[in-house]
Amino acid sequence: MSATGGGAPGCPFADGTVPLSGSRFHTDPAALYREMRREHGAVVPVELLGGFPAWLVIGYRELLRVTGDPELFSRDSGLWNQWASVPPDWPLLPMIGRNQPSILYTVGSRHQRRAMMISDALEAVDPVDLARHTEQLADSLVDGFCRKGETELISAYAMLLPVLVLARLYGFPDVEGPDLARALNDMIDGGENAFAGQQHLAGSMHRLVANRRAHPTKDVVSRMLAHQPQEFTDEEILQDLMVMTAAGHQPTADWIGNSVRLMLTDDRFAASLAAGRNSTGEAMNEVLWEDTPTQNVAGRWASRDTQLAGRHIRTGDMLLLGLAAANSDPSVHAGAGAGSGPYDGLRGGNHAFFSFGHGEHRCPFPAREIAEIIARTGIEVLLDRLPDIDLAVPAASLVRRPSPWLRGMAALPVRFTP
């Protein structure tokens, strides 16, 4: 591979490395992952923006191994063997990070204690209150466009609801929700506004932590600060809140958008759309298998030389977690890639997908429950309020946001009876 745009010399990959960019990640990722699997196997040499090498793990069993061995495949990004060549303005830096004191990059027993702090703070959220807050905020958003007879559902609803709910849980004023959503999108997409988005988010979190330190209440942030208060600094709490907000908002927003898109475009759901509550759970589960919001994750770093699916992984190599591709690995998933279309049979109650991660760095179970309640309630309110909702454009014209990391709709125009 020839490094371009500042990539480090001597990278380990031969010619044929796959650029982790391009339209196919959001136009036809299933076919792209099939091609990767056919040409490269379960572990694919890829090139990040700027010419930096990494391995994309797309095999189900291989991903289980990587996420299940935190000592060999560490979450400590400081191990990366490319740092010497990374410019300070690299657009992907907010996603990969270095010397960040957040739970994402903490390892060992300290990570376990921080995970317990976060889980305890989230577990105290009453699911009945959460559903009530979500329904109230969802109704308020629908009130804003229901008289018009049409709207663009992503910007007017899906991209606002999760962060508004999280704002209440954490202690943010509701009015800060839209700006937080924009900042999170900019940061996660890794474009030219990534740093500005990160700075906005960090500033908001700093003010919130300082306020709750001085005036604790019964919200999530106050519980985190009260959890063995001498163990974690305010900076660590701030970093964890940034992670929790980003991970809690964007994938949940995409879960809503992708599920509604499926219900409006797939014939299996169209017949029962009027009874939306009966099919919402099926659509949401199908999306986590076939259209998961979190497509690829950075990442893990090899703590020593090793072998993975016949690949020689060097000390310090970056491994990206190909969650979407692993979900469709034909070696463990009957029917995947059979050519009968992306939705070739409902999964029922099968939750063995990688959509929430795996291993000790997986999404905490209380966070998964919160995301599911927000997404399900948001979809149900929408279908209850607008029972004849339908696409306002041909399904073939719908496009995704241009990101190899997260898979969500760029827009979802709909119409309904005012």
CSV table of C-alpha atoms in Angstrom, one decimal:
chain,number,residue,atom,x,y,z
A,1,MET,CA,0.0,0.0,0.0
A,2,SER,CA,1.3,3.4,-0.8
A,3,ALA,CA,0.6,5.8,2.1
A,4,THR,CA,-1.0,9.1,1.0
A,5,GLY,CA,-1.6,12.4,2.7
A,6,GLY,CA,0.9,11.9,5.5
A,7,GLY,CA,0.6,8.2,6.3
A,8,ALA,CA,3.5,6.6,7.9
A,9,PRO,CA,6.1,4.8,5.8
A,10,GLY,CA,6.7,1.1,6.1
A,11,CYS,CA,3.1,0.2,6.7
A,12,PRO,CA,2.5,-3.6,6.8
A,13,PHE,CA,0.0,-4.1,4.0
A,14,ALA,CA,0.5,-5.2,0.5
A,15,ASP,CA,-1.2,-3.5,-2.5
A,16,GLY,CA,-5.0,-4.0,-2.5
A,17,THR,CA,-5.7,-2.3,0.8
A,18,VAL,CA,-9.3,-1.1,1.0
A,19,PRO,CA,-9.8,2.6,1.7
A,20,LEU,CA,-12.2,3.1,4.6
A,21,SER,CA,-14.1,5.8,2.7
A,22,GLY,CA,-16.2,6.1,-0.4
A,23,SER,CA,-19.9,6.0,-1.2
A,24,ARG,CA,-20.4,2.3,-0.9
A,25,PHE,CA,-20.2,2.4,2.8
A,26,HIS,CA,-23.5,4.2,2.8
A,27,THR,CA,-25.0,3.1,-0.5
A,28,ASP,CA,-24.4,-0.6,-0.5
A,29,PRO,CA,-22.4,-1.7,2.5
A,30,ALA,CA,-23.7,-5.3,2.5
A,31,ALA,CA,-22.3,-5.9,-1.0
A,32,LEU,CA,-19.1,-4.1,-0.1
A,33,TYR,CA,-18.5,-6.4,3.0
A,34,ARG,CA,-19.2,-9.5,0.9
A,35,GLU,CA,-16.5,-8.4,-1.6
A,36,MET,CA,-14.1,-7.7,1.3
A,37,ARG,CA,-14.8,-11.1,2.7
A,38,ARG,CA,-14.3,-12.8,-0.6
A,39,GLU,CA,-11.1,-11.0,-1.4
A,40,HIS,CA,-9.5,-10.7,2.0
A,41,GLY,CA,-11.1,-13.1,4.4
A,42,ALA,CA,-12.2,-12.3,8.0
A,43,VAL,CA,-9.6,-9.6,8.6
A,44,VAL,CA,-9.2,-6.9,6.0
A,45,PRO,CA,-6.3,-4.5,5.5
A,46,VAL,CA,-7.8,-1.0,5.3
A,47,GLU,CA,-6.5,2.6,5.0
A,48,LEU,CA,-7.9,5.4,7.1
A,49,LEU,CA,-8.1,9.0,6.0
A,50,GLY,CA,-4.6,10.3,5.6
A,51,GLY,CA,-3.1,7.0,4.5
A,52,PHE,CA,-3.0,5.3,8.0
A,53,PRO,CA,-3.2,1.5,8.0
A,54,ALA,CA,-5.5,-0.5,10.1
A,55,TRP,CA,-7.2,-4.0,10.1
A,56,LEU,CA,-11.0,-4.2,9.8
A,57,VAL,CA,-12.2,-7.4,11.5
A,58,ILE,CA,-15.4,-8.5,9.7
A,59,GLY,CA,-15.5,-12.2,10.8
A,60,TYR,CA,-18.0,-13.0,13.6
A,61,ARG,CA,-15.7,-15.5,15.4
A,62,GLU,CA,-12.7,-13.2,14.9
A,63,LEU,CA,-14.6,-10.3,16.4
A,64,LEU,CA,-15.5,-12.4,19.4
A,65,ARG,CA,-11.9,-13.2,19.9
A,66,VAL,CA,-10.7,-9.6,19.6
A,67,THR,CA,-13.4,-8.2,21.9
A,68,GLY,CA,-13.1,-11.0,24.4
A,69,ASP,CA,-9.3,-10.7,24.9
A,70,PRO,CA,-8.7,-7.2,26.3
A,71,GLU,CA,-5.1,-8.0,27.2
A,72,LEU,CA,-3.9,-9.0,23.7
A,73,PHE,CA,-6.3,-6.6,21.9
A,74,SER,CA,-6.2,-3.6,24.2
A,75,ARG,CA,-8.5,-0.5,24.3
A,76,ASP,CA,-5.4,1.6,25.1
A,77,SER,CA,-5.0,3.8,22.0
A,78,GLY,CA,-1.6,4.9,23.2
A,79,LEU,CA,-0.2,1.6,21.9
A,80,TRP,CA,-0.9,2.7,18.2
A,81,ASN,CA,2.3,2.4,16.2
A,82,GLN,CA,1.4,5.3,13.9
A,83,TRP,CA,1.2,8.2,16.4
A,84,ALA,CA,4.5,9.7,15.3
A,85,SER,CA,3.0,10.5,11.9
A,86,VAL,CA,-0.5,11.7,13.0
A,87,PRO,CA,-0.9,15.4,12.5
A,88,PRO,CA,-2.6,17.5,15.3
A,89,ASP,CA,-5.5,18.4,13.0
A,90,TRP,CA,-6.2,14.9,11.8
A,91,PRO,CA,-10.0,14.8,11.3
A,92,LEU,CA,-10.4,11.3,12.9
A,93,LEU,CA,-8.5,12.3,16.0
A,94,PRO,CA,-11.7,12.9,18.1
A,95,MET,CA,-12.9,9.4,17.3
A,96,ILE,CA,-9.6,7.6,18.1
A,97,GLY,CA,-8.2,9.9,20.7
A,98,ARG,CA,-4.9,9.9,22.6
A,99,ASN,CA,-4.3,10.5,26.3
A,100,GLN,CA,-8.1,10.8,26.8
A,101,PRO,CA,-9.1,10.0,30.4
A,102,SER,CA,-12.4,8.5,29.4
A,103,ILE,CA,-13.8,5.0,30.0
A,104,LEU,CA,-13.3,4.2,26.3
A,105,TYR,CA,-9.5,4.1,26.7
A,106,THR,CA,-9.2,3.0,30.3
A,107,VAL,CA,-8.2,-0.6,30.8
A,108,GLY,CA,-7.9,-3.2,33.6
A,109,SER,CA,-9.4,-2.9,37.0
A,110,ARG,CA,-9.8,0.9,36.7
A,111,HIS,CA,-12.0,0.4,33.7
A,112,GLN,CA,-14.1,-2.1,35.6
A,113,ARG,CA,-14.6,0.4,38.5
A,114,ARG,CA,-15.6,3.2,36.1
A,115,ALA,CA,-18.0,0.9,34.2
A,116,MET,CA,-19.6,0.0,37.5
A,117,MET,CA,-20.0,3.7,38.4
A,118,ILE,CA,-21.7,4.4,35.0
A,119,SER,CA,-23.9,1.3,35.2
A,120,ASP,CA,-25.0,2.2,38.7
A,121,ALA,CA,-25.9,5.7,37.7
A,122,LEU,CA,-27.9,4.6,34.7
A,123,GLU,CA,-29.5,1.6,36.4
A,124,ALA,CA,-31.1,4.0,38.9
A,125,VAL,CA,-33.1,5.6,36.0
A,126,ASP,CA,-36.8,4.5,36.5
A,127,PRO,CA,-37.9,2.9,33.2
A,128,VAL,CA,-41.5,4.2,33.8
A,129,ASP,CA,-40.3,7.7,34.3
A,130,LEU,CA,-38.0,7.3,31.3
A,131,ALA,CA,-40.9,6.2,29.1
A,132,ARG,CA,-43.0,9.1,30.4
A,133,HIS,CA,-40.3,11.6,29.6
A,134,THR,CA,-39.7,10.1,26.2
A,135,GLU,CA,-43.4,10.2,25.4
A,136,GLN,CA,-43.8,13.8,26.5
A,137,LEU,CA,-40.8,15.0,24.5
A,138,ALA,CA,-41.8,12.9,21.5
A,139,ASP,CA,-45.3,14.4,21.6
A,140,SER,CA,-43.9,17.9,21.8
A,141,LEU,CA,-41.7,17.3,18.7
A,142,VAL,CA,-44.7,15.8,16.8
A,143,ASP,CA,-46.7,18.9,17.8
A,144,GLY,CA,-44.2,21.0,16.0
A,145,PHE,CA,-45.0,19.5,12.6
A,146,CYS,CA,-48.2,17.4,12.8
A,147,ARG,CA,-50.4,20.2,11.3
A,148,LYS,CA,-48.2,20.6,8.2
A,149,GLY,CA,-49.0,17.2,6.7
A,150,GLU,CA,-45.3,16.6,5.9
A,151,THR,CA,-41.9,16.8,7.5
A,152,GLU,CA,-38.3,15.6,7.2
A,153,LEU,CA,-38.3,13.0,10.0
A,154,ILE,CA,-34.6,12.8,10.7
A,155,SER,CA,-33.9,16.4,11.4
A,156,ALA,CA,-37.3,17.2,12.9
A,157,TYR,CA,-37.6,14.1,15.1
A,158,ALA,CA,-35.1,11.3,15.2
A,159,MET,CA,-32.1,13.5,15.6
A,160,LEU,CA,-33.6,15.5,18.4
A,161,LEU,CA,-35.5,13.0,20.6
A,162,PRO,CA,-32.7,10.9,22.1
A,163,VAL,CA,-30.5,13.9,23.1
A,164,LEU,CA,-33.5,15.7,24.6
A,165,VAL,CA,-34.3,12.7,26.7
A,166,LEU,CA,-30.7,12.3,27.7
A,167,ALA,CA,-30.5,16.0,28.6
A,168,ARG,CA,-33.2,15.4,31.2
A,169,LEU,CA,-31.6,12.4,32.6
A,170,TYR,CA,-28.2,14.0,32.9
A,171,GLY,CA,-29.4,17.5,34.0
A,172,PHE,CA,-29.1,19.6,30.8
A,173,PRO,CA,-31.8,22.2,30.1
A,174,ASP,CA,-34.0,21.1,27.2
A,175,VAL,CA,-33.0,24.1,25.1
A,176,GLU,CA,-29.5,22.8,24.8
A,177,GLY,CA,-30.6,19.7,23.0
A,178,PRO,CA,-30.5,20.8,19.4
A,179,ASP,CA,-27.0,22.3,19.7
A,180,LEU,CA,-25.7,19.2,21.4
A,181,ALA,CA,-27.1,17.1,18.6
A,182,ARG,CA,-25.4,19.1,15.9
A,183,ALA,CA,-22.1,19.0,17.8
A,184,LEU,CA,-22.3,15.3,18.3
A,185,ASN,CA,-23.0,14.7,14.6
A,186,ASP,CA,-20.1,16.9,13.6
A,187,MET,CA,-17.7,15.1,16.0
A,188,ILE,CA,-18.8,11.5,15.1
A,189,ASP,CA,-18.8,12.1,11.3
A,190,GLY,CA,-15.2,13.1,11.4
A,191,GLY,CA,-15.5,16.0,8.9
A,192,GLU,CA,-14.1,19.5,8.9
A,193,ASN,CA,-16.3,20.5,11.9
A,194,ALA,CA,-15.3,17.6,14.1
A,195,PHE,CA,-13.1,19.6,16.4
A,196,ALA,CA,-15.6,22.4,16.8
A,197,GLY,CA,-18.2,19.8,17.7
A,198,GLN,CA,-15.9,18.2,20.2
A,199,GLN,CA,-15.2,21.6,21.8
A,200,HIS,CA,-18.9,22.5,22.1
A,201,LEU,CA,-19.7,19.1,23.7
A,202,ALA,CA,-16.7,19.4,26.1
A,203,GLY,CA,-17.7,23.0,27.1
A,204,SER,CA,-21.3,21.9,27.8
A,205,MET,CA,-20.2,19.0,29.9
A,206,HIS,CA,-17.8,21.1,31.9
A,207,ARG,CA,-20.5,23.5,32.9
A,208,LEU,CA,-22.9,20.7,33.8
A,209,VAL,CA,-20.4,18.9,36.0
A,210,ALA,CA,-19.4,22.1,37.8
A,211,ASN,CA,-23.1,22.9,38.4
A,212,ARG,CA,-23.9,19.4,39.7
A,213,ARG,CA,-20.8,19.4,41.9
A,214,ALA,CA,-22.1,22.5,43.6
A,215,HIS,CA,-25.8,21.7,43.4
A,216,PRO,CA,-26.4,17.9,43.3
A,217,THR,CA,-29.8,16.6,42.5
A,218,LYS,CA,-31.2,13.1,41.6
A,219,ASP,CA,-30.0,13.0,38.0
A,220,VAL,CA,-27.4,10.8,36.4
A,221,VAL,CA,-24.5,13.2,36.7
A,222,SER,CA,-25.1,13.8,40.4
A,223,ARG,CA,-25.1,10.0,41.0
A,224,MET,CA,-21.8,9.7,39.1
A,225,LEU,CA,-20.2,12.4,41.1
A,226,ALA,CA,-21.4,10.9,44.4
A,227,HIS,CA,-20.1,7.4,43.5
A,228,GLN,CA,-16.9,7.1,45.6
A,229,PRO,CA,-16.3,10.8,45.1
A,230,GLN,CA,-12.5,10.7,45.7
A,231,GLU,CA,-11.8,8.0,43.1
A,232,PHE,CA,-12.6,9.8,39.9
A,233,THR,CA,-11.7,13.4,39.0
A,234,ASP,CA,-14.2,15.9,37.5
A,235,GLU,CA,-12.2,15.6,34.2
A,236,GLU,CA,-12.7,11.9,34.1
A,237,ILE,CA,-16.4,12.3,34.9
A,238,LEU,CA,-16.6,14.9,32.1
A,239,GLN,CA,-14.9,12.6,29.6
A,240,ASP,CA,-17.2,9.7,30.5
A,241,LEU,CA,-20.3,12.0,30.1
A,242,MET,CA,-19.1,12.9,26.6
A,243,VAL,CA,-18.8,9.3,25.7
A,244,MET,CA,-22.2,8.4,27.2
A,245,THR,CA,-23.9,11.3,25.4
A,246,ALA,CA,-22.4,10.5,22.0
A,247,ALA,CA,-23.0,6.8,22.4
A,248,GLY,CA,-26.5,7.3,23.7
A,249,HIS,CA,-27.7,9.9,21.2
A,250,GLN,CA,-26.5,9.2,17.7
A,251,PRO,CA,-26.9,5.4,17.5
A,252,THR,CA,-30.4,5.7,19.1
A,253,ALA,CA,-31.4,8.4,16.6
A,254,ASP,CA,-30.2,6.2,13.8
A,255,TRP,CA,-32.0,3.2,15.3
A,256,ILE,CA,-35.2,5.2,15.2
A,257,GLY,CA,-34.6,6.5,11.6
A,258,ASN,CA,-33.5,3.1,10.3
A,259,SER,CA,-36.5,1.3,11.9
A,260,VAL,CA,-39.1,3.8,10.6
A,261,ARG,CA,-37.5,3.6,7.1
A,262,LEU,CA,-37.8,-0.2,7.2
A,263,MET,CA,-41.4,-0.1,8.3
A,264,LEU,CA,-42.2,2.4,5.5
A,265,THR,CA,-40.4,0.6,2.7
A,266,ASP,CA,-40.6,-3.2,3.5
A,267,ASP,CA,-43.7,-5.0,2.4
A,268,ARG,CA,-43.6,-7.3,5.4
A,269,PHE,CA,-44.2,-4.3,7.7
A,270,ALA,CA,-46.4,-2.2,5.5
A,271,ALA,CA,-49.3,-4.5,5.9
A,272,SER,CA,-49.2,-4.1,9.7
A,273,LEU,CA,-48.1,-0.5,9.9
A,274,ALA,CA,-51.4,0.7,11.2
A,275,ALA,CA,-50.9,-1.6,14.2
A,276,GLY,CA,-47.5,-0.2,14.6
A,277,ARG,CA,-47.0,-1.3,18.2
A,278,ASN,CA,-47.2,-4.9,17.2
A,279,SER,CA,-44.4,-4.6,14.6
A,280,THR,CA,-42.1,-2.0,16.1
A,281,GLY,CA,-40.1,-4.5,18.1
A,282,GLU,CA,-39.6,-6.8,15.1
A,283,ALA,CA,-38.4,-3.9,13.0
A,284,MET,CA,-36.0,-2.6,15.7
A,285,ASN,CA,-34.5,-6.1,16.1
A,286,GLU,CA,-34.2,-6.5,12.3
A,287,VAL,CA,-32.4,-3.2,12.1
A,288,LEU,CA,-29.8,-4.3,14.7
A,289,TRP,CA,-29.0,-7.3,12.5
A,290,GLU,CA,-29.1,-5.9,9.0
A,291,ASP,CA,-28.9,-2.1,9.3
A,292,THR,CA,-27.2,-1.5,12.6
A,293,PRO,CA,-26.5,2.2,13.4
A,294,THR,CA,-22.9,1.5,14.5
A,295,GLN,CA,-21.3,0.1,11.5
A,296,ASN,CA,-17.6,0.1,12.4
A,297,VAL,CA,-15.8,1.1,15.6
A,298,ALA,CA,-12.3,2.3,16.3
A,299,GLY,CA,-10.9,0.2,17.8
A,300,ARG,CA,-8.4,-2.1,19.5
A,301,TRP,CA,-4.6,-2.1,19.5
A,302,ALA,CA,-2.4,-5.2,19.6
A,303,SER,CA,-0.2,-5.3,22.7
A,304,ARG,CA,2.1,-7.8,21.0
A,305,ASP,CA,2.7,-9.6,17.7
A,306,THR,CA,0.0,-12.1,17.0
A,307,GLN,CA,-1.9,-14.0,14.3
A,308,LEU,CA,-5.6,-13.4,13.5
A,309,ALA,CA,-7.3,-15.3,10.7
A,310,GLY,CA,-4.0,-15.9,9.0
A,311,ARG,CA,-2.9,-12.2,9.3
A,312,HIS,CA,0.2,-11.2,11.0
A,313,ILE,CA,-0.8,-8.4,13.4
A,314,ARG,CA,2.1,-6.4,14.6
A,315,THR,CA,2.5,-4.8,18.1
A,316,GLY,CA,0.7,-1.5,18.0
A,317,ASP,CA,-1.5,-2.2,14.9
A,318,MET,CA,-5.0,-0.8,15.0
A,319,LEU,CA,-7.9,-3.1,14.7
A,320,LEU,CA,-11.3,-1.8,13.7
A,321,LEU,CA,-14.4,-3.6,14.8
A,322,GLY,CA,-16.6,-4.4,11.8
A,323,LEU,CA,-19.9,-4.8,13.7
A,324,ALA,CA,-22.2,-4.6,10.7
A,325,ALA,CA,-20.1,-7.0,8.6
A,326,ALA,CA,-19.8,-9.5,11.4
A,327,ASN,CA,-23.5,-9.5,11.9
A,328,SER,CA,-23.9,-10.9,8.3
A,329,ASP,CA,-21.0,-13.3,8.4
A,330,PRO,CA,-22.3,-16.3,6.4
A,331,SER,CA,-20.2,-18.8,8.5
A,332,VAL,CA,-22.4,-18.2,11.5
A,333,HIS,CA,-25.5,-16.5,10.1
A,334,ALA,CA,-27.7,-18.7,7.9
A,335,GLY,CA,-29.0,-17.0,4.8
A,336,ALA,CA,-26.6,-14.0,4.9
A,337,GLY,CA,-25.4,-13.0,1.6
A,338,ALA,CA,-27.6,-15.5,-0.2
A,339,GLY,CA,-28.7,-12.8,-2.7
A,340,SER,CA,-32.3,-12.7,-1.6
A,341,GLY,CA,-32.0,-9.1,-0.3
A,342,PRO,CA,-30.9,-7.6,2.9
A,343,TYR,CA,-34.0,-8.5,4.8
A,344,ASP,CA,-34.4,-12.2,4.1
A,345,GLY,CA,-36.4,-13.2,7.2
A,346,LEU,CA,-37.1,-11.7,10.6
A,347,ARG,CA,-34.8,-12.6,13.5
A,348,GLY,CA,-37.5,-13.0,16.1
A,349,GLY,CA,-35.9,-12.9,19.5
A,350,ASN,CA,-32.3,-13.6,18.4
A,351,HIS,CA,-30.1,-10.9,20.0
A,352,ALA,CA,-26.7,-12.4,19.2
A,353,PHE,CA,-25.8,-9.4,17.0
A,354,PHE,CA,-22.7,-7.2,17.7
A,355,SER,CA,-24.7,-3.9,17.6
A,356,PHE,CA,-24.0,-3.2,21.3
A,357,GLY,CA,-20.4,-4.5,21.2
A,358,HIS,CA,-19.1,-7.5,23.2
A,359,GLY,CA,-16.7,-8.1,26.0
A,360,GLU,CA,-15.8,-5.8,28.9
A,361,HIS,CA,-16.0,-2.7,26.7
A,362,ARG,CA,-19.5,-3.4,25.4
A,363,CYS,CA,-22.3,-1.0,25.9
A,364,PRO,CA,-23.5,-1.3,29.6
A,365,PHE,CA,-26.8,-3.2,29.9
A,366,PRO,CA,-28.6,-0.3,31.6
A,367,ALA,CA,-27.6,1.9,28.7
A,368,ARG,CA,-28.9,-0.6,26.2
A,369,GLU,CA,-32.2,-0.6,28.1
A,370,ILE,CA,-32.4,3.2,28.0
A,371,ALA,CA,-31.7,3.3,24.3
A,372,GLU,CA,-34.4,0.7,23.6
A,373,ILE,CA,-37.0,2.5,25.6
A,374,ILE,CA,-36.2,5.8,23.9
A,375,ALA,CA,-36.3,4.3,20.4
A,376,ARG,CA,-39.3,2.1,20.9
A,377,THR,CA,-41.4,4.8,22.6
A,378,GLY,CA,-40.3,7.4,20.0
A,379,ILE,CA,-41.5,5.1,17.1
A,380,GLU,CA,-44.7,4.2,18.9
A,381,VAL,CA,-45.6,7.8,19.6
A,382,LEU,CA,-44.9,8.7,15.9
A,383,LEU,CA,-47.1,5.9,14.6
A,384,ASP,CA,-49.9,6.6,17.1
A,385,ARG,CA,-50.0,10.3,16.3
A,386,LEU,CA,-49.6,9.9,12.5
A,387,PRO,CA,-51.2,6.5,11.7
A,388,ASP,CA,-51.2,7.1,7.9
A,389,ILE,CA,-47.6,8.3,7.7
A,390,ASP,CA,-45.9,7.4,4.4
A,391,LEU,CA,-42.8,8.3,2.4
A,392,ALA,CA,-43.0,11.6,0.5
A,393,VAL,CA,-40.4,10.5,-2.0
A,394,PRO,CA,-39.6,7.2,-3.8
A,395,ALA,CA,-37.8,4.8,-1.6
A,396,ALA,CA,-34.9,4.5,-4.1
A,397,SER,CA,-34.1,8.2,-3.6
A,398,LEU,CA,-33.4,7.9,0.1
A,399,VAL,CA,-29.7,8.4,1.0
A,400,ARG,CA,-27.5,7.7,4.0
A,401,ARG,CA,-25.1,10.0,5.7
A,402,PRO,CA,-21.6,9.7,4.2
A,403,SER,CA,-19.9,7.8,7.1
A,404,PRO,CA,-18.1,4.5,7.2
A,405,TRP,CA,-18.6,4.5,11.0
A,406,LEU,CA,-22.3,5.1,11.6
A,407,ARG,CA,-25.2,4.1,9.3
A,408,GLY,CA,-28.1,6.5,9.4
A,409,MET,CA,-30.5,8.3,7.1
A,410,ALA,CA,-29.5,11.7,5.7
A,411,ALA,CA,-33.2,12.5,5.4
A,412,LEU,CA,-36.5,10.8,5.6
A,413,PRO,CA,-39.2,12.9,4.0
A,414,VAL,CA,-42.7,11.8,5.0
A,415,ARG,CA,-46.3,12.9,4.5
A,416,PHE,CA,-49.5,12.3,6.5
A,417,THR,CA,-52.9,13.7,7.2
A,418,PRO,CA,-52.5,17.1,8.9
